[in-house]
């Protein structure tokens, strides 16, 4: 069983490169995979590994003064949802593309998962799914608005397209949700900056809601997309039923895989007409290598040496 930790924290980091080296040292002797993103605005990422290694790393991470109250969601998986360990340094730890946006100073009000249903029961609440269109399609809160964005950078333009004046912005009560909470930090900060006075965000995101709320009391419908090899999770954060098209990275259900355009590892109905023959041949070659590695009980792609920080890029 693999233990998974999804984490983030907006905070001022003076030297992300120096912190990266420090984290590499902490991870060097641990069997942990995943991705961590560092920037001057904080940390974001998801990691997996044996429970003992994950808890020890989190304990060490929280000793770093900026990460004492790190936001973390834990879950489990029968398979490792990652194939390598990466630590990246980026301008934004979650990219919305808006300048001078600071969730540390300005953002929406948190709503605990236990209080979320009561908020949604109010008739004057405008509920927004901050995630991408393909995420919304496989699971959502009932009556939520889908901005139909392809990536998070499109969210500000969608807000502008609503065409609300200042009076309407002040009158509307906004509630928003995303996978683990981090996109709502940026989205709520943007909406507050644009004049929306009352903005709420689900604390801990969908993942925390699915962990805390019993399925019989839940307003969540479907599964929650996650950005790793699990593809999706259900209530209580158990592994979901979706697979992924490794050509376009879209989630696929059983009906999608019955399509004439679906070829494992090569194409699906979402991307068949957008991929060239050269690309399809490349995907086919990759899938063959994956199948051969699986037959030999090997991993096709992964770190060469988990114990060496030099192997981590």
XYZ file of C-alpha atoms in Angstrom:
313
model
C 0.000 0.000 0.000
C 1.324 3.444 -0.961
C 0.656 6.529 1.146
C -0.053 9.728 -0.802
C 0.308 13.294 0.465
C -1.076 16.246 -1.508
C 0.270 19.477 -0.038
C 0.611 23.206 -0.583
C 1.376 26.416 1.255
C 1.466 30.022 0.070
C 4.327 31.753 1.864
C 7.324 33.939 1.111
C 10.331 31.836 0.088
C 13.467 33.929 -0.309
C 15.598 31.273 -1.989
C 13.690 28.399 -3.679
C 16.912 26.985 -5.183
C 18.502 26.651 -1.762
C 15.334 25.038 -0.415
C 15.328 22.591 -3.336
C 18.776 21.367 -2.316
C 17.610 21.039 1.287
C 14.608 18.957 0.217
C 16.805 16.751 -1.962
C 18.879 15.944 1.101
C 15.750 15.123 3.108
C 14.485 12.842 0.320
C 17.788 11.164 -0.549
C 17.322 8.110 1.681
C 13.555 7.807 1.367
C 11.594 5.763 -1.141
C 9.385 8.691 -2.190
C 8.164 9.620 -5.681
C 6.056 12.504 -6.986
C 6.374 16.162 -7.892
C 7.103 19.197 -5.727
C 6.932 22.734 -7.119
C 8.770 25.563 -5.381
C 8.580 29.288 -6.028
C 8.907 32.587 -4.244
C 5.179 32.282 -3.412
C 5.422 28.872 -1.710
C 5.252 25.115 -2.283
C 2.814 22.796 -4.079
C 2.896 19.115 -4.923
C 1.928 15.505 -4.381
C 4.218 12.701 -3.247
C 3.811 8.998 -2.546
C 5.720 6.228 -0.833
C 5.733 3.941 2.205
C 3.750 5.412 5.094
C 6.814 5.628 7.339
C 8.836 7.541 4.731
C 5.995 9.954 3.942
C 5.314 10.755 7.603
C 9.005 11.219 8.346
C 9.460 13.574 5.394
C 6.365 15.606 6.353
C 7.657 15.833 9.928
C 11.001 17.136 8.648
C 9.302 19.472 6.178
C 7.219 21.045 8.934
C 10.380 21.896 10.850
C 11.108 24.444 8.119
C 9.601 27.589 9.622
C 7.527 28.535 6.565
C 5.858 25.096 6.437
C 4.772 24.676 10.049
C 1.066 24.756 9.143
C 1.336 23.062 5.753
C -2.020 22.072 4.206
C -1.949 18.295 3.564
C -4.455 15.729 2.299
C -3.571 12.045 2.788
C -4.858 9.067 0.820
C -3.771 5.535 -0.131
C -3.312 3.546 -3.315
C -2.565 -0.084 -4.111
C -0.232 1.092 -6.898
C 2.361 3.832 -6.916
C 0.707 6.797 -8.681
C 4.085 8.252 -9.716
C 7.048 6.904 -11.660
C 9.771 9.363 -10.635
C 10.595 12.178 -8.239
C 10.856 15.752 -9.505
C 11.424 19.048 -7.736
C 10.736 22.047 -9.969
C 11.226 25.760 -9.457
C 8.559 27.919 -11.106
C 7.362 31.501 -11.083
C 3.930 30.360 -9.844
C 3.269 27.218 -7.820
C -0.117 27.063 -9.559
C -0.309 29.089 -12.746
C -3.135 31.559 -13.314
C -0.978 34.074 -15.189
C -2.164 37.203 -13.366
C 0.423 39.700 -12.120
C 0.392 41.103 -8.586
C -1.935 38.424 -7.234
C -1.159 37.501 -3.636
C -3.345 34.898 -1.864
C -1.354 35.478 1.317
C -2.871 38.959 1.596
C -6.188 38.596 -0.259
C -8.387 35.532 -0.793
C -11.831 34.117 -0.115
C -13.153 32.855 3.207
C -12.595 29.184 4.027
C -15.585 26.899 4.499
C -14.926 23.620 6.301
C -16.161 20.442 4.549
C -18.625 19.873 7.395
C -20.233 23.291 6.688
C -20.165 23.106 2.889
C -23.597 21.504 2.403
C -25.267 24.199 4.492
C -23.658 26.925 2.392
C -24.799 25.312 -0.857
C -28.339 25.054 0.508
C -28.593 28.845 0.445
C -30.507 30.012 -2.620
C -28.356 33.054 -3.344
C -25.065 31.154 -3.708
C -23.382 31.069 -7.138
C -21.284 27.875 -7.121
C -18.230 27.763 -9.417
C -16.093 24.772 -10.350
C -12.618 26.284 -10.734
C -11.209 23.147 -12.402
C -10.878 22.318 -16.087
C -13.710 21.121 -18.294
C -12.501 17.499 -18.479
C -12.335 17.357 -14.672
C -15.891 18.675 -14.323
C -17.216 16.063 -16.742
C -16.349 13.101 -14.523
C -17.482 14.576 -11.210
C -18.945 17.724 -9.668
C -21.126 19.224 -6.985
C -24.709 19.362 -8.174
C -25.787 22.689 -9.675
C -22.202 23.941 -9.983
C -21.285 26.231 -12.877
C -18.683 24.898 -15.303
C -16.524 27.675 -16.843
C -15.418 25.099 -19.477
C -11.784 26.128 -19.265
C -9.011 24.019 -20.789
C -6.476 25.271 -18.262
C -6.396 27.480 -15.171
C -4.987 30.454 -17.107
C -8.377 30.802 -18.825
C -10.257 31.377 -15.559
C -9.730 35.185 -15.374
C -11.083 35.607 -18.911
C -14.146 33.565 -18.003
C -14.789 35.819 -14.996
C -14.507 38.874 -17.247
C -16.913 37.299 -19.752
C -19.659 37.334 -17.099
C -19.840 41.089 -17.671
C -20.950 41.940 -14.143
C -20.889 45.545 -12.958
C -19.665 46.576 -9.504
C -23.141 46.420 -7.978
C -23.689 42.885 -9.258
C -20.249 41.832 -8.019
C -21.008 43.116 -4.537
C -24.464 41.531 -4.510
C -23.471 38.029 -5.654
C -22.394 35.432 -3.106
C -19.679 33.275 -4.679
C -18.671 29.770 -3.566
C -15.930 27.843 -5.342
C -14.188 24.489 -5.218
C -11.251 22.669 -6.789
C -9.357 19.409 -6.253
C -7.216 20.183 -3.217
C -7.829 23.874 -2.588
C -4.826 25.554 -4.182
C -6.520 26.770 -7.366
C -9.257 28.337 -5.248
C -6.606 30.333 -3.381
C -5.627 32.042 -6.627
C -9.146 32.139 -8.112
C -10.712 33.671 -4.999
C -7.858 36.173 -4.734
C -8.476 37.213 -8.330
C -12.242 37.574 -7.851
C -11.777 39.593 -4.649
C -9.357 41.867 -6.469
C -11.909 42.313 -9.265
C -14.540 43.567 -6.834
C -16.460 40.455 -5.739
C -17.064 41.098 -2.053
C -18.385 37.758 -0.798
C -16.267 34.805 -1.902
C -16.112 31.422 -0.171
C -13.811 28.498 -0.929
C -14.011 24.854 0.146
C -11.121 24.315 2.575
C -9.001 21.353 1.527
C -10.923 21.068 -1.718
C -12.875 18.103 -3.011
C -10.328 15.668 -1.584
C -10.917 16.815 1.978
C -14.701 16.826 1.419
C -14.655 13.231 0.119
C -12.539 12.231 3.117
C -14.714 13.929 5.745
C -18.292 13.616 4.459
C -20.214 10.336 4.396
C -21.334 9.333 0.925
C -25.001 9.215 1.960
C -24.777 12.873 3.074
C -22.589 14.014 0.214
C -23.599 16.446 -2.522
C -20.732 15.255 -4.722
C -21.681 13.374 -7.883
C -19.218 11.169 -9.751
C -15.473 10.850 -9.241
C -12.695 13.370 -8.664
C -9.915 13.666 -11.241
C -6.382 13.614 -9.822
C -3.155 14.451 -11.641
C -1.379 11.114 -11.260
C -1.619 7.501 -12.395
C -4.748 6.875 -10.301
C -6.630 9.224 -12.689
C -9.605 9.541 -10.322
C -10.748 8.834 -6.763
C -14.132 8.045 -5.219
C -15.666 8.789 -1.827
C -13.286 7.940 1.038
C -10.530 8.606 -1.543
C -10.470 5.029 -2.827
C -9.166 4.515 -6.360
C -11.616 5.442 -9.103
C -12.780 3.640 -12.234
C -11.253 5.901 -14.897
C -8.238 5.213 -17.075
C -6.203 7.790 -18.976
C -5.441 8.266 -22.646
C -1.657 8.587 -22.639
C -1.770 10.496 -25.919
C -3.908 13.427 -24.727
C -4.072 12.799 -20.939
C -7.883 12.806 -20.887
C -9.794 10.563 -18.433
C -11.613 7.622 -20.036
C -14.524 5.556 -18.754
C -15.607 2.118 -19.998
C -17.741 3.599 -22.799
C -14.852 5.758 -24.012
C -12.748 2.613 -24.353
C -15.405 1.003 -26.555
C -14.971 3.763 -29.141
C -13.563 2.784 -32.537
C -10.987 5.555 -32.021
C -9.616 4.122 -28.803
C -6.301 2.304 -29.007
C -4.549 1.807 -25.683
C -1.671 4.238 -25.297
C -2.166 5.670 -28.796
C -5.488 7.494 -29.198
C -9.064 8.013 -28.024
C -12.166 9.797 -29.323
C -10.877 13.052 -27.824
C -7.616 13.128 -29.756
C -7.798 10.701 -32.695
C -8.293 13.476 -35.257
C -5.793 15.865 -33.659
C -2.751 13.580 -33.591
C -0.551 13.047 -36.657
C 0.484 9.622 -37.931
C 4.026 10.375 -36.782
C 2.757 11.030 -33.257
C 0.630 7.876 -33.283
C 3.621 5.790 -34.366
C 5.646 7.276 -31.523
C 2.868 6.516 -29.025
C 2.604 2.959 -30.394
C 6.342 2.445 -29.926
C 6.114 3.741 -26.367
C 3.153 1.487 -25.562
C 5.049 -1.525 -26.913
C 7.956 -0.720 -24.583
C 5.529 -0.336 -21.665
C 3.931 -3.722 -22.421
C 7.318 -5.438 -22.770
C 8.528 -3.935 -19.494
C 5.335 -5.041 -17.761
C 5.779 -8.586 -19.082
C 9.275 -8.587 -17.556
C 7.881 -7.162 -14.300
C 9.902 -3.985 -14.819
C 9.045 -0.274 -14.764
C 9.272 1.352 -18.194
C 10.059 4.859 -16.917
C 11.418 5.864 -13.543
C 14.347 7.113 -11.496
C 17.665 5.341 -12.028
C 18.681 5.615 -8.392
C 16.220 6.674 -5.726
C 18.992 7.082 -3.161
C 20.953 9.659 -5.128
C 19.837 13.305 -5.226
C 21.811 13.656 -8.455
C 19.225 11.483 -10.196
C 16.402 13.848 -9.236
C 15.677 16.619 -11.723
